[in-house]
C-alpha cells in the first residue's frame, strides 16, 4: 500500500485542535498515509448522524481504514473496536452503533478486534480522548503499515457488535409513512423512503405528490433536481443516496416545513386536478 | 506530474460529508494528487463569492486542476465544463460564471470541454450531486493522470462560456463611488476600488478619507494595516488583493457600518482640518 | 526529510479562502510536505487560545515546522520570527506570545531568526497578510526543503521573544482558586489546575468536590470521564491535557455555569455526607 487511505469522521468540531492532534498521531504512525476528513461537524454525540454519514461515504472511498469517533455519552465503559469487513475495509471506532451501517455496507463484519489493551495505544490512555490515544495510533498506523491483525487486539465475536436502529418507512394502502433521516446544510430533508416507495404510489418524475408534515399538507412537484422548480418552490426528488428528499430550490425545506430529524412525513398521491367545470350555459 | 495539485472550492459546507466524498472520488482516480481545499464555506448558491474566492487564490496555487462547485439554483439544465487556460491551468465546474474570473486571471479560456456524457463520470449520475459524479471523478482524475484532453468531453466554443458581472467603481469629480465586493470573517469590507482610485482623490497613506455608507459619513485614517489605529477605530487600507478595504482594528466594520455585499460606499477627500482659530485678543 | 510535516494554526476561519491560499504557497515551496491543519477556528485575535492549542498539540505532532498566525491587533509593527527549538522543531509566526508556550514545550528557543526582509518572502509583502507572504513561503518552504537556517533571516536574541501570561491556580488552606483556561466545542471547562491540586484537597476519583463559579456552588462527582455520571449531570475529571475540567455529560458546562474564559472557579472538598439522623423512637 504505497498510499494507504485513512478516512476520518468525528463530532470533534474543527476549532479546538482535537482533529489536528489525531492527524498528528496518524502521521507519526503512518507517514505515507493520505487522510481524508469525511466530517468533523457531526452534532455532538449524534451517533446516528455519524453512522449514516460514514455509511453513505464508504462506496466513494478507496479501500482503507475508516476511523470514526462519536461518543454516545452513555454510562458505563466504552468498547473500542477494529472491524474487518467482507470487502477488505477496516472500520475503527467505538462499539456504539456508529460503525454498524458502514459494516453492513462493506460486506459485513468478518472479524472484530477489541482495542482495550492494544499495544499500539498511547499510554497513559486519556479516558476522555480515546480518539487520540486508542483510535488514531493503533489501527490506522498498524493496519496501514501492514501489521498483522492479531497484534491489534483480542479477537471478539462479531455477533456482539452493537447494531443501530434507523427508521424505516411504512407502506399503507394509499400512503407511505416516511421519516426524516437527516437534514443537510441546505435544509434538504432526506427521508427513509426510496424510489420504490414512490413507484408504489404510482407517482413518477414530472408528477405531483402530496407531502404532509406537522401542520403542513402540501402538493409538490416530483423532479429530478432542484432546478426544475422556481426559486422558493418545494420539490421532491431522488437524492444522491437514492433516497427521497424534499427541498426548496434556493430555500430551506427544514425551515419551510418546521420539521427536524425523525419527524414523520406522509406521502400520498396528489389529488388529480379537478376536471374543468362545465362551461356555464 | 509526480505531485499534481487539485484545488477544491464549494458551497457544500463541511458537516454533511459531501466534501469528504468528493475527496474519496478524487483519491480513487488520482491517488498521488495533493488536494488543497480553498473553501467549502461559500454561502449556499453564492456563485459570485465563489468566483471571487477562486480567482483570488489562483496566483498562489501551483498549476493544476482547480475544481469548483457552486450551483446557482437557476431553472434549466446545468452545463459542466473543463476549461483549459492560457497559463496551463484547468478549471472544472458548472458553466454559470463561477469559473469566469479565474479563467480571466489564468490567461483566458483556450479550450473548453463539455462534461456531459464524459466517459469519466460515475454512472448513474445523480442529478443533484454532479460534484461527486461528474466533477470529482472526471477532470481531476483524467487530467492529473495525464489522459488526453479530448477524452474528457466534447469540445465547445470558449465564446459560449457564461461570464460573471462584478461591480466596478465609478469615479466622479471629487468622489469614488465604490461597492462592497465581499466581507470576510473579520468583518472587513473589501471594495471594488483600488489604490489608483485613492490616488485619484489625492489621498495617500497616512492621510484621512471620508467614507459614506448608508446613514454613516465618517472620516477615517488611511493606513497600511489595522495595527496603525487604536482598537475599535476604523481604517481604510489596501488589502492583500490590492483592493481598498475598510476595517475596524480588532472590531467588525460590517457591523459598525451596517452594510452588506453590494452596498455603495462613497469615498471623498476628508475636509482639511480647520485652521486654528485666531487667538482671542 | 522525505515527508516533512508542516502544522498550521490560525484564526483565519475556513470560509474566505485565506487558509487555502497559504496551503497553495506551502505547496509551491515544498511540494512533498504534508500539511496538518491544527485549527483555523481560533477566535479572532485570541493569541492565548491559539498559543494553548498549539502547545497542547505539539507532543502529538511529528517533528517539523509549526506555522501559526494569530495577530493581536496591537498598534505598532509586527515582528515575524522562526524559532528553532531544543527538540528540533521550528516554530514560525508572529512574535506576540503565540509561539511562547509551544517553545517552552519543545525544549526552549535555541535560536531565533527575524523574518523581516527574508529572501523567501513573496514581494511585495501585504502588510495585512503576512501569513501568505512571509510565514507560508519562507520558513516552511526553506526549512522543510533543507535550506540553511542562516538564509531565513537575521539572528536575534531568543531572550527578546515575547512571553505569554497564562493564569495559574492558587492553593489556599482548604481550597484551590482555579481559572477557566479554555472552553471547547462541547462546553467543557478546562481549568488551570491539575491532578496534584485535587490531591492537595484530599480528593480522589470516585469522590465529590465542591465547585464554586459565579453565583453557583455545586457539589459534583469526580470521575475519570463523562460517562460515569448520568446525562445532564456535572462531573469533574482530569482531561486529556492532564488538567482538571468540568463537564456536563451530554450537556454544556459553560452554559450550565454561565462562565467564560478566565472566570474564577473555586474548588473545595465537599462537606461529608451528614450522619444519618437517629431513628425516631
Short mmCIF file of C-alpha atoms in Angstrom, two decimals, chain A residues 3 5 14 34-42 53 56-63 183-186 224-231 233 237-241 248-251, chain B residues 11-21 23-28 30-35 40-46 72-76 78 122 126-129 132-133:
data_model
loop_
_atom_site.label_atom_id
_atom_site.label_comp_id
_atom_site.label_asym_id
_atom_site.label_seq_id
_atom_site.Cartn_x
_atom_site.Cartn_y
_atom_site.Cartn_z
CA UNK A 3 -0.63 5.44 -0.46
CA UNK A 5 -6.09 5.93 2.69
CA UNK A 14 -12.61 21.89 13.92
CA UNK A 34 -3.42 10.03 2.94
CA UNK A 35 -6.07 11.14 5.39
CA UNK A 36 -9.50 12.12 4.11
CA UNK A 37 -11.64 14.08 6.53
CA UNK A 38 -15.22 13.00 5.98
CA UNK A 39 -16.72 15.33 8.54
CA UNK A 40 -15.92 16.60 11.97
CA UNK A 41 -19.15 18.53 12.20
CA UNK A 42 -21.41 15.68 13.27
CA UNK A 53 -22.64 9.91 7.03
CA UNK A 56 -23.01 6.96 2.74
CA UNK A 57 -19.43 7.90 2.02
CA UNK A 58 -17.94 4.43 2.01
CA UNK A 59 -18.72 3.48 -1.60
CA UNK A 60 -16.83 6.57 -2.74
CA UNK A 61 -13.70 5.97 -0.70
CA UNK A 62 -10.72 3.84 -1.61
CA UNK A 63 -10.38 0.67 0.43
CA UNK A 183 -31.07 17.25 7.16
CA UNK A 184 -28.15 18.79 5.32
CA UNK A 185 -26.61 22.23 5.21
CA UNK A 186 -29.09 23.37 2.58
CA UNK A 224 -35.05 15.08 -10.87
CA UNK A 225 -33.41 18.08 -9.23
CA UNK A 226 -34.00 21.45 -7.59
CA UNK A 227 -33.54 23.42 -10.75
CA UNK A 228 -36.76 22.07 -12.21
CA UNK A 229 -38.88 24.26 -10.00
CA UNK A 230 -38.83 28.00 -9.47
CA UNK A 231 -36.84 29.52 -6.65
CA UNK A 233 -40.76 26.20 -4.61
CA UNK A 237 -36.57 14.20 -5.73
CA UNK A 238 -34.38 11.12 -5.50
CA UNK A 239 -31.25 12.28 -3.73
CA UNK A 240 -27.63 11.23 -4.33
CA UNK A 241 -28.04 8.35 -1.88
CA UNK A 248 -36.87 24.12 -1.63
CA UNK A 249 -34.98 25.42 -4.65
CA UNK A 250 -32.59 28.06 -3.24
CA UNK A 251 -34.51 27.86 0.01
CA UNK B 11 -20.59 25.79 -1.04
CA UNK B 12 -21.11 22.30 0.41
CA UNK B 13 -20.17 23.12 3.98
CA UNK B 14 -18.03 20.66 5.93
CA UNK B 15 -20.54 18.91 8.13
CA UNK B 16 -22.52 16.66 5.82
CA UNK B 17 -19.69 14.68 4.32
CA UNK B 18 -20.16 15.96 0.76
CA UNK B 19 -16.61 17.29 0.63
CA UNK B 20 -15.14 14.08 2.02
CA UNK B 21 -17.00 12.02 -0.54
CA UNK B 23 -12.06 13.71 -1.82
CA UNK B 24 -12.65 9.97 -1.89
CA UNK B 25 -13.57 10.05 -5.55
CA UNK B 26 -10.51 12.15 -6.34
CA UNK B 27 -8.30 9.74 -4.40
CA UNK B 28 -9.76 6.80 -6.31
CA UNK B 30 -5.71 10.10 -8.74
CA UNK B 31 -4.09 8.55 -5.67
CA UNK B 32 -0.96 10.63 -5.86
CA UNK B 33 -2.70 14.02 -6.08
CA UNK B 34 -2.47 16.61 -3.38
CA UNK B 35 -5.83 18.24 -2.78
CA UNK B 40 -16.24 24.93 1.33
CA UNK B 41 -17.90 27.72 3.25
CA UNK B 42 -19.05 29.80 0.30
CA UNK B 43 -22.61 30.87 1.10
CA UNK B 44 -25.10 28.49 -0.49
CA UNK B 45 -25.61 29.31 -4.18
CA UNK B 46 -23.40 32.42 -3.97
CA UNK B 72 -26.88 28.82 -8.89
CA UNK B 73 -30.22 27.04 -8.50
CA UNK B 74 -31.40 28.52 -11.76
CA UNK B 75 -34.03 26.60 -13.66
CA UNK B 76 -32.96 24.61 -16.63
CA UNK B 78 -26.75 22.73 -15.85
CA UNK B 122 -19.69 7.87 -12.35
CA UNK B 126 -27.04 11.93 -9.56
CA UNK B 127 -28.84 14.99 -10.95
CA UNK B 128 -28.18 16.83 -7.69
CA UNK B 129 -24.58 15.87 -6.97
CA UNK B 132 -19.35 13.77 -6.85
CA UNK B 133 -20.33 12.10 -10.09
#
